[in-house]
mmCIF file of C-alpha atoms and ligand atoms in Angstrom:
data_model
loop_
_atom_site.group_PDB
_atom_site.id
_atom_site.type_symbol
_atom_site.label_atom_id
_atom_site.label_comp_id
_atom_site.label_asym_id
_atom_site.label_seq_id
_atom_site.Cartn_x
_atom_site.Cartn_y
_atom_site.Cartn_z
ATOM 1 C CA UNK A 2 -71.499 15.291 -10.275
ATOM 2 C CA UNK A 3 -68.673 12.803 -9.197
ATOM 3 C CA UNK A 4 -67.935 12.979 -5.928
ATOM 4 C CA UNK A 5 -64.130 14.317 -6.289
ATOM 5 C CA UNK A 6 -65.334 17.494 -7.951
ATOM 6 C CA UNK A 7 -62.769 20.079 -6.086
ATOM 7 C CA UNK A 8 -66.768 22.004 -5.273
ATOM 8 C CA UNK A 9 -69.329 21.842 -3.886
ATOM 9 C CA UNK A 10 -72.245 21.219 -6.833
ATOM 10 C CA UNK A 11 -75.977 22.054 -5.713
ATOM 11 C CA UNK A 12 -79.037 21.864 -8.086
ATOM 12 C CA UNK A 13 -81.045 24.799 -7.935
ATOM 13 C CA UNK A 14 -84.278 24.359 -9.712
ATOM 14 C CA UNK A 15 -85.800 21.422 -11.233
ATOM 15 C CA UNK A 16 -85.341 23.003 -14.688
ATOM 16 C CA UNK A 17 -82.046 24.665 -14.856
ATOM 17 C CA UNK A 18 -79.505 25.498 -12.197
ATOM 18 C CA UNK A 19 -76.738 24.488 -9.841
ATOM 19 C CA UNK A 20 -75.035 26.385 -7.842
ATOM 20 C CA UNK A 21 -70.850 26.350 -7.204
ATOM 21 C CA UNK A 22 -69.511 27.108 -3.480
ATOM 22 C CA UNK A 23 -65.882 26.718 -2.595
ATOM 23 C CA UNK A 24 -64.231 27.903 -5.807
ATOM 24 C CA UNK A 25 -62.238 30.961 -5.690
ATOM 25 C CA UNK A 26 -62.071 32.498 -9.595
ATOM 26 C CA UNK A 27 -59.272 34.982 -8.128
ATOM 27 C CA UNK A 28 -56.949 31.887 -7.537
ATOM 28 C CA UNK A 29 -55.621 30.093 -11.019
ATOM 29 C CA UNK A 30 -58.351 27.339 -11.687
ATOM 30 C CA UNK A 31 -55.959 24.131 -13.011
ATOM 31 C CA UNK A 32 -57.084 22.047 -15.501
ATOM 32 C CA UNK A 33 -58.770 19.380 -13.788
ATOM 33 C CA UNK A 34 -61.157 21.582 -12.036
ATOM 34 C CA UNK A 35 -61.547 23.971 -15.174
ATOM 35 C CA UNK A 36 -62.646 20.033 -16.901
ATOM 36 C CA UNK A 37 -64.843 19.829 -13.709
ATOM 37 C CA UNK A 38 -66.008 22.919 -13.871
ATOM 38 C CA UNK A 39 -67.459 22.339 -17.697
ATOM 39 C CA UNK A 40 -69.006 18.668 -16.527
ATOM 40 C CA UNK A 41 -70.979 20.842 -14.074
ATOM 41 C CA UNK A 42 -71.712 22.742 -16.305
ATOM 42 C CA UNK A 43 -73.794 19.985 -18.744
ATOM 43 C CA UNK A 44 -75.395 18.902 -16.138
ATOM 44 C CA UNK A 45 -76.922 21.866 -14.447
ATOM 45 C CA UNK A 46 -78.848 22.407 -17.876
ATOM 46 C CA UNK A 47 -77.201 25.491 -18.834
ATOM 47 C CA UNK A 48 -76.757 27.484 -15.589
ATOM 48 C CA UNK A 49 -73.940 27.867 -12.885
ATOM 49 C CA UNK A 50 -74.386 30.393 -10.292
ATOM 50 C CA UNK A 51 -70.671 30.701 -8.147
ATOM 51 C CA UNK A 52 -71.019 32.341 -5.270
ATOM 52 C CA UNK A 53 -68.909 34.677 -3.284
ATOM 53 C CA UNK A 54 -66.558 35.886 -6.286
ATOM 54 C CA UNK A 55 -64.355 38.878 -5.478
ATOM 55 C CA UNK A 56 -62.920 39.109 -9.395
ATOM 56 C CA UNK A 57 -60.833 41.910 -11.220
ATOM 57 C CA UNK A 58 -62.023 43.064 -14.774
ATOM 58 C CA UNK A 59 -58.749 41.033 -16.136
ATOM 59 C CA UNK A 60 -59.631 37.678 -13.747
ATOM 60 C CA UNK A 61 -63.512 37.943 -15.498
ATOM 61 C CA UNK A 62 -62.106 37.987 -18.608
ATOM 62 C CA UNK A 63 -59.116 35.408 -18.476
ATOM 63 C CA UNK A 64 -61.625 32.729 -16.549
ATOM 64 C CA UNK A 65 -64.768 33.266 -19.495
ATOM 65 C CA UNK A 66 -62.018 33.075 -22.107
ATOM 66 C CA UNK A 67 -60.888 29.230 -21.497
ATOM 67 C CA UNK A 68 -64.615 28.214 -22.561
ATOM 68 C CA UNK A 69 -63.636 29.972 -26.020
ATOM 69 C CA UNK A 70 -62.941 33.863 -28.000
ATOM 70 C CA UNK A 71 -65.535 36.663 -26.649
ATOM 71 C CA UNK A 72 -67.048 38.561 -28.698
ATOM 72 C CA UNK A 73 -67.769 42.767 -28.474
ATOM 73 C CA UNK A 74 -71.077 43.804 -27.940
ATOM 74 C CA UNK A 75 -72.554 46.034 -30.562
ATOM 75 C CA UNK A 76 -73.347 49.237 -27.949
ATOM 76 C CA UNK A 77 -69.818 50.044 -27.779
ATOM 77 C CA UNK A 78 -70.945 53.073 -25.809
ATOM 78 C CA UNK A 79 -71.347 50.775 -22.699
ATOM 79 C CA UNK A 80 -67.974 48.484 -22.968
ATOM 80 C CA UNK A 81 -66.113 48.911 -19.955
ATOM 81 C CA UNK A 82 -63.101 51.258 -20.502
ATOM 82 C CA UNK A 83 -59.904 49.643 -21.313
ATOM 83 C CA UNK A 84 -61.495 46.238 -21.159
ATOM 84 C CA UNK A 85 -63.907 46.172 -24.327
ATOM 85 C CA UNK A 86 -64.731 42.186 -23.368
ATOM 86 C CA UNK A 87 -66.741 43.467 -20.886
ATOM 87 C CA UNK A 88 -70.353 44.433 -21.060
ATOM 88 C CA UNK A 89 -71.790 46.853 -18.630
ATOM 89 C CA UNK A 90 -75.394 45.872 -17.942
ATOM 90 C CA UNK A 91 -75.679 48.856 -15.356
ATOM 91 C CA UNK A 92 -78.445 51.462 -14.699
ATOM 92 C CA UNK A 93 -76.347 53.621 -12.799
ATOM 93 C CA UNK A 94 -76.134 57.295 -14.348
ATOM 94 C CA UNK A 95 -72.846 59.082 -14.183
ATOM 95 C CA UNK A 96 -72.971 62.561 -15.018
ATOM 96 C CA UNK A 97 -76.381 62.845 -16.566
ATOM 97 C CA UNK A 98 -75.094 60.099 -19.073
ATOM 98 C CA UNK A 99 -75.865 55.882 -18.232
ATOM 99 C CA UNK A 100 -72.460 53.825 -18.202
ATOM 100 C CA UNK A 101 -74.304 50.561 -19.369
ATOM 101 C CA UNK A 102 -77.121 48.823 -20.678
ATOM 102 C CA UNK A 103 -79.682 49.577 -17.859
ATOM 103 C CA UNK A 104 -82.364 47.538 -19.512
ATOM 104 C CA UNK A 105 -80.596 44.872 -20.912
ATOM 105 C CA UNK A 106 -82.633 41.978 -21.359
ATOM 106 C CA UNK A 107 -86.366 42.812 -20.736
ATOM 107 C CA UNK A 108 -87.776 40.056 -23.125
ATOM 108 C CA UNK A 109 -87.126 36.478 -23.299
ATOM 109 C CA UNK A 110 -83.740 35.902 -25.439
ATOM 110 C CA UNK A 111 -80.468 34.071 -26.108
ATOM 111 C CA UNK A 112 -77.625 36.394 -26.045
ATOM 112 C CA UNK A 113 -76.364 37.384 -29.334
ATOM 113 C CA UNK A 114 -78.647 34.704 -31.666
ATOM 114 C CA UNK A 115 -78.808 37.811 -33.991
ATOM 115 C CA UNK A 116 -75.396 36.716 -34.800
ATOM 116 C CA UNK A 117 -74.192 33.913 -37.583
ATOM 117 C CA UNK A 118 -71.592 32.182 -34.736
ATOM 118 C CA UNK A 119 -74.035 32.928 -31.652
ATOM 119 C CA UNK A 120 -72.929 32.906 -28.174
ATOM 120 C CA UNK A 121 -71.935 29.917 -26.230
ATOM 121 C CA UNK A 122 -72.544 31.207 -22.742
ATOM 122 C CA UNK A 123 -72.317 34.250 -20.749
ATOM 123 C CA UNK A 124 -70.771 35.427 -17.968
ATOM 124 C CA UNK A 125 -72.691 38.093 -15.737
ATOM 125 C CA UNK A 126 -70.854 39.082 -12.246
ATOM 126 C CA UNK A 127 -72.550 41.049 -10.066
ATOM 127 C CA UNK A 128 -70.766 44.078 -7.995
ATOM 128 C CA UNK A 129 -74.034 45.879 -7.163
ATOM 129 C CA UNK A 130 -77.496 44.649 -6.298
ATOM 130 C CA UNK A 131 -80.513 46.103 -5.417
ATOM 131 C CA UNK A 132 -82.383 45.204 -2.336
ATOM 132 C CA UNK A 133 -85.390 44.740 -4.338
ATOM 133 C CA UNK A 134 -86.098 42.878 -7.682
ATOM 134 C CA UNK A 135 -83.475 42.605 -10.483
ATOM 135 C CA UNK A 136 -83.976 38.659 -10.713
ATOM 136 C CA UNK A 137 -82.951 36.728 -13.920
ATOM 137 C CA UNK A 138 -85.051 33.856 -15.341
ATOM 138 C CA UNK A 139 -83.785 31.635 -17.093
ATOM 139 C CA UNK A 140 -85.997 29.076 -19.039
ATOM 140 C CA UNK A 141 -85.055 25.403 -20.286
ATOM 141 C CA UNK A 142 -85.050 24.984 -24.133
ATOM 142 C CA UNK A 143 -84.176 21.289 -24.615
ATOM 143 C CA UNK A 144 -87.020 20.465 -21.492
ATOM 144 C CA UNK A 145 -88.922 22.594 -23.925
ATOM 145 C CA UNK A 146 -88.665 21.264 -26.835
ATOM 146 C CA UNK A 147 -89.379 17.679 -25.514
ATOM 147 C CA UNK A 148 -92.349 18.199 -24.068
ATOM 148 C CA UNK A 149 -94.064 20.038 -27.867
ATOM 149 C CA UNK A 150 -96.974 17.822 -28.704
ATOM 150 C CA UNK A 151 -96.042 15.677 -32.208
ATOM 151 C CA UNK A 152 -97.964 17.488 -34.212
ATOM 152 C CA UNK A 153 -95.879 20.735 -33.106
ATOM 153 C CA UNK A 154 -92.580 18.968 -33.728
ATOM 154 C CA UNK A 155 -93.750 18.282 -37.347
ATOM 155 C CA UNK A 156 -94.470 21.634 -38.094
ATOM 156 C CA UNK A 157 -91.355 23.212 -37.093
ATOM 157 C CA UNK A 158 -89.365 20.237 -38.625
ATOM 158 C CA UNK A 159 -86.540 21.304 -41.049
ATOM 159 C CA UNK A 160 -87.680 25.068 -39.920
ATOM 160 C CA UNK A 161 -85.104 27.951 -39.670
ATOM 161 C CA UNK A 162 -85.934 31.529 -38.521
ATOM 162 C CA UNK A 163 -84.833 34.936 -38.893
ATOM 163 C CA UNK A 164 -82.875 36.670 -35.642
ATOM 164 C CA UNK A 165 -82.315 40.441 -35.617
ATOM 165 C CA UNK A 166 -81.305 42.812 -33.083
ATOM 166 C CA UNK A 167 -83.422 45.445 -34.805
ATOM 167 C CA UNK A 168 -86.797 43.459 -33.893
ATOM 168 C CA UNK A 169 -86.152 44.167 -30.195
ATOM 169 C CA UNK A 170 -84.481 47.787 -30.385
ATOM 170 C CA UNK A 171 -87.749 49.225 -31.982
ATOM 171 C CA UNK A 172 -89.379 48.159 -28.885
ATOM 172 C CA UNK A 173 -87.372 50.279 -26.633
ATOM 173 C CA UNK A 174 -87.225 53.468 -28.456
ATOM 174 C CA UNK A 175 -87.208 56.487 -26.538
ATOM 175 C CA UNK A 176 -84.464 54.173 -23.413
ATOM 176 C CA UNK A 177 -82.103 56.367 -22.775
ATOM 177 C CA UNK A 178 -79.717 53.084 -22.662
ATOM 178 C CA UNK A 179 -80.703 52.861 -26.440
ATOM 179 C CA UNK A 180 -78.557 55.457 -28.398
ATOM 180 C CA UNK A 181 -80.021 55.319 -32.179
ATOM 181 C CA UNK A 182 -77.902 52.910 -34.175
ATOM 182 C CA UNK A 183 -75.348 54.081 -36.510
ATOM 183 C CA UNK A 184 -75.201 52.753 -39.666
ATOM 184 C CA UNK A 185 -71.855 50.847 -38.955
ATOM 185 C CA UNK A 186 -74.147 49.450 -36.121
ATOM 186 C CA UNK A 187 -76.296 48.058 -38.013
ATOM 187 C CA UNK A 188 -73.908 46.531 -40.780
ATOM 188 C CA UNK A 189 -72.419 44.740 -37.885
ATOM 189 C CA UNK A 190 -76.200 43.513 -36.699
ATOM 190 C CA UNK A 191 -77.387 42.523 -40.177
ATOM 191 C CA UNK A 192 -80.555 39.518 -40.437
ATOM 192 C CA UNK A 193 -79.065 36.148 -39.809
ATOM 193 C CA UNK A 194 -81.330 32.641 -40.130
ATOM 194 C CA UNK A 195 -80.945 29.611 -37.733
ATOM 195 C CA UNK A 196 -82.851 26.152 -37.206
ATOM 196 C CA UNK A 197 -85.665 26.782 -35.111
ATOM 197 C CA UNK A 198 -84.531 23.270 -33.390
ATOM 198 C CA UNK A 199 -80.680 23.311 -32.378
ATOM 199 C CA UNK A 200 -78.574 19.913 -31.565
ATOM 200 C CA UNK A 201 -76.184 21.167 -28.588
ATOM 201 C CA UNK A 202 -72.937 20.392 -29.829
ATOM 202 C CA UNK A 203 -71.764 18.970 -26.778
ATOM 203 C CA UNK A 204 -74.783 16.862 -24.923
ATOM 204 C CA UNK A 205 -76.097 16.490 -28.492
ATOM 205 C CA UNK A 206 -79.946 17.371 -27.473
ATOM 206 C CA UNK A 207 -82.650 18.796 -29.522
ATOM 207 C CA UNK A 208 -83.418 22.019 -28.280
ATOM 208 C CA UNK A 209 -85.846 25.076 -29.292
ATOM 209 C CA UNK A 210 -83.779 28.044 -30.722
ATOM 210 C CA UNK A 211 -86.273 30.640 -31.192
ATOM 211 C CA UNK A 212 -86.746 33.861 -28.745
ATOM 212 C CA UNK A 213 -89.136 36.874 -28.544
ATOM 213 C CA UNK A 214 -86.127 39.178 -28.063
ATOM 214 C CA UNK A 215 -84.873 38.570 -31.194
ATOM 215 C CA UNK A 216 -86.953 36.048 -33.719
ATOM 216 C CA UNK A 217 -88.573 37.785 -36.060
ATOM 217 C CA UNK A 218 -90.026 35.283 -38.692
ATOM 218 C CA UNK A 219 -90.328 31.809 -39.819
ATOM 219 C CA UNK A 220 -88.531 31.246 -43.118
ATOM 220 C CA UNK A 221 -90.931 30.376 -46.041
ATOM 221 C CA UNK A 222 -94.486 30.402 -43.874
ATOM 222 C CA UNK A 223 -97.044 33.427 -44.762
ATOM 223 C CA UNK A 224 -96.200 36.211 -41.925
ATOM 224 C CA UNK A 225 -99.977 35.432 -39.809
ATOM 225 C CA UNK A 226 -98.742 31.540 -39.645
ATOM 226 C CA UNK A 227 -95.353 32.772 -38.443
ATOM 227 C CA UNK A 228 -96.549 35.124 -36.166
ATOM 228 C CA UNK A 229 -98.745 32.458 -34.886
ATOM 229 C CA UNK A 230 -96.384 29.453 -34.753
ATOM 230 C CA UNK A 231 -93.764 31.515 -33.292
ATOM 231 C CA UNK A 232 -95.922 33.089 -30.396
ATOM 232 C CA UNK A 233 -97.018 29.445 -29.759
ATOM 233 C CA UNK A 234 -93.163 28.366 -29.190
ATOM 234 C CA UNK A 235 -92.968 31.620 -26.469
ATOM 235 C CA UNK A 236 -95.427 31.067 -24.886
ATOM 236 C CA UNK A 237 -94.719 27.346 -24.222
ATOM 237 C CA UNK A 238 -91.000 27.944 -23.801
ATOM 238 C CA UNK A 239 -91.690 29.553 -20.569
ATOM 239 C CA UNK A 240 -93.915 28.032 -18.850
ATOM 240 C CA UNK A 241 -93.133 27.646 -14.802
ATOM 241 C CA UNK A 242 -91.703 24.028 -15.108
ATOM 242 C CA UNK A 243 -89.295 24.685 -17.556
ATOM 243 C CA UNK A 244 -88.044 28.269 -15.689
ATOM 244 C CA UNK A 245 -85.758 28.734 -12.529
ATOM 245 C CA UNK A 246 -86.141 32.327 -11.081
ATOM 246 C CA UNK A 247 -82.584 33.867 -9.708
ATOM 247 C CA UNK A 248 -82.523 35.850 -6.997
ATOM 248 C CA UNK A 249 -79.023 37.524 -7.044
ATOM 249 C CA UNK A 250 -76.544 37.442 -3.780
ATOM 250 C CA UNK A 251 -73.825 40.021 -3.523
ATOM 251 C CA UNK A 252 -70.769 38.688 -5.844
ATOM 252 C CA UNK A 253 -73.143 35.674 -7.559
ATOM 253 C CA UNK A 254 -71.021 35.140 -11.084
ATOM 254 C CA UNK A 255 -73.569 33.258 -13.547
ATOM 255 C CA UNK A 256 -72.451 31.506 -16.078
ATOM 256 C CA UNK A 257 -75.666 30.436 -18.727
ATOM 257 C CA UNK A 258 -75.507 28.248 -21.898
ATOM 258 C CA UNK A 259 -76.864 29.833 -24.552
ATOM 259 C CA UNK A 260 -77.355 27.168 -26.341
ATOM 260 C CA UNK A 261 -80.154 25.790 -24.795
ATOM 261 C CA UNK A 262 -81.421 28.311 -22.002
ATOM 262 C CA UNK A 263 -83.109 31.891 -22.676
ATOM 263 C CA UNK A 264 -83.372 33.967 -20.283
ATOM 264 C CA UNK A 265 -85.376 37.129 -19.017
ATOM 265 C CA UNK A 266 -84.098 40.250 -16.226
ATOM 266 C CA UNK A 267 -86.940 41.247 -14.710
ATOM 267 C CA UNK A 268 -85.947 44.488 -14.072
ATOM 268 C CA UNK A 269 -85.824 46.432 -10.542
ATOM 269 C CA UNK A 270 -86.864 49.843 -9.561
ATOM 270 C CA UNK A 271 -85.033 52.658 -11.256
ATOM 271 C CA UNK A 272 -83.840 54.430 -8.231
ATOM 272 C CA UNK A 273 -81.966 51.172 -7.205
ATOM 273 C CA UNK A 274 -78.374 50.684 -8.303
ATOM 274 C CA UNK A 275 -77.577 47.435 -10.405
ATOM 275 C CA UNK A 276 -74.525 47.317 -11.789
ATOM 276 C CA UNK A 277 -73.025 44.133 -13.467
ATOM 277 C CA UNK A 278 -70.164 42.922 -15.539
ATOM 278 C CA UNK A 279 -70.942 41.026 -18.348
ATOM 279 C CA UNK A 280 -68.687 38.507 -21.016
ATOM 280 C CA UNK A 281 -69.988 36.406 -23.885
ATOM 281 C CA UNK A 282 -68.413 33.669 -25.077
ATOM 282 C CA UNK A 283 -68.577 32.746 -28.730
ATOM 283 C CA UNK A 284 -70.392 29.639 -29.963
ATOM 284 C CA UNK A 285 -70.876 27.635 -33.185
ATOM 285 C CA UNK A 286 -73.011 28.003 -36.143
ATOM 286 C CA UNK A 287 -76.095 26.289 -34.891
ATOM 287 C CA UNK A 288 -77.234 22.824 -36.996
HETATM 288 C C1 SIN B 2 -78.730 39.951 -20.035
HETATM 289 O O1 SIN B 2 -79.697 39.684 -20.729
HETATM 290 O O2 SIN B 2 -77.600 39.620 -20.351
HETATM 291 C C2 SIN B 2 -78.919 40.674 -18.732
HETATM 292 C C3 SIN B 2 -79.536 39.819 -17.692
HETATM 293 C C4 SIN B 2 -79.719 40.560 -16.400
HETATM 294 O O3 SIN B 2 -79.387 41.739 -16.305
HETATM 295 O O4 SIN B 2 -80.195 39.956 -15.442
#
């Protein structure tokens, strides 16, 4: 970072990760530090932790909204009332009934790749955490894909693959943070195909887009070489060096690049409250 950043910029992890201090998100960020901000940004690989945020709903939204349009999640059941933007990825239980997605996130994924324009980045603010577990990996998919041996690089060449939120939902049937999808729901979630290697359209690297949240398939190889090519790409994905572990702090806001990080909560004991905020900022069609 250039030394007259108006922050202070830390790396966090070898992989992926700096952290922000000295910004305050309540106060109007001008447009030299918001240019600053997205310089920091690139070069922390895909993840900016600032620390100490005391936000409103409104501030959350009007801050993630300068990096481009949000979009609504799907599980409109857990939106935050009045303020659809917003996420809840919450396992607290208000009258018998959860107010957000308690398990958001328990496999490896890129927010929203199930969609044709997937997500940019996202935006998770914490106002609860629990005083054990609930950290958030995050893995390095441009890292990733440079270090595939040659011969791996030829075979997923020119690849795309099929995302779908369905894949992942099967797998959690019987949550009671997964209401059964309506059909609407699912209209709205149809199959979409991407490049299993993405160019990020603004450091212009070559990085793996596949994820075991939502991937299904390899276009146009028999399912057992798909199944096989594609748990190859997991597994290698996240190995430790390409992964920084986050351990939350009281009012951490993360901001991650979809793009080119996936990213896996590791979940915390139930009878702990955790109880984040979450936007999503639109992307491009991957090429
Ligand atoms: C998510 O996948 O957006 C949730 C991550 C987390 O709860 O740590």
């Amino acid at each position: 970072m250039k030394e007259d950043a108006p922050f202070q910029f830390r790396r966090l992890g070898a992989a992926v990760g700096a952290e922000i201090v000295d910004l305050d998100l309540s106060r109007p960020v001008n447009d030299q530090t918001f240019a600053a901000v997205r310089r920091a940004f690139l070069e922390s690989n895909g993840l900016l932790v600032f620390r100490d945020q005391h936000i409103t709903p409104e501030q959350h939204i009007a801050f993630s909204r300068r990096f481009g349009p949000l979009m609504i999640h799907v599980l409109d059941k857990f939106l935050l009332p009045g303020h659809p933007e917003i996420l809840r990825v919450s396992n607290v239980v208000e009258n018998g009934e959860p107010i957000g997605l308690g398990d958001a996130g328990r496999i490896w994924h890129s927010d929203l790749s199930y969609t044709a324009e997937p997500s940019l980045g996202s935006l998770l603010y914490a106002l609860e955490i629990p005083s054990e577990g609930g950290d958030t990996s995050f893995a390095n998919m441009a890292d990733a894909y440079d270090a595939l041996p040659a011969e791996i690089k030829q075979r997923i060449d020119g690849k795309s693959a099929v995302h779908s939120y369905g894949h992942s939902y099967a797998k959690f049937s019987g949550s009671k943070f997964r209401p059964k999808l309506t059909e609407k729901q699912k209209n709205e979630v149809a199959e979409v195909v991407h490049p299993v290697v993405r160019t990020h359209p603004e450091s212009g690297r070559k990085a793996l887009f596949v994820n075991e949240g939502f991937t299904s398939r390899i276009v146009g190889l028999p399912d057992a070489e798909s199944r096989e090519l594609l748990e190859l790409l997991f597994a290698h994905s996240t190995q430790p060096q390409f992964v920084y572990r986050h351990h939350w702090q009281d009012h951490d806001l993360l901001f991650w690049d979809n793009r080119c990080t996936i990213h896996l909560a590791h979940g915390c004991p139930p009878e702990l409250r955790r109880h984040m905020h979450r936007t999503t900022v639109k992307g491009d069609a991957p090429y």
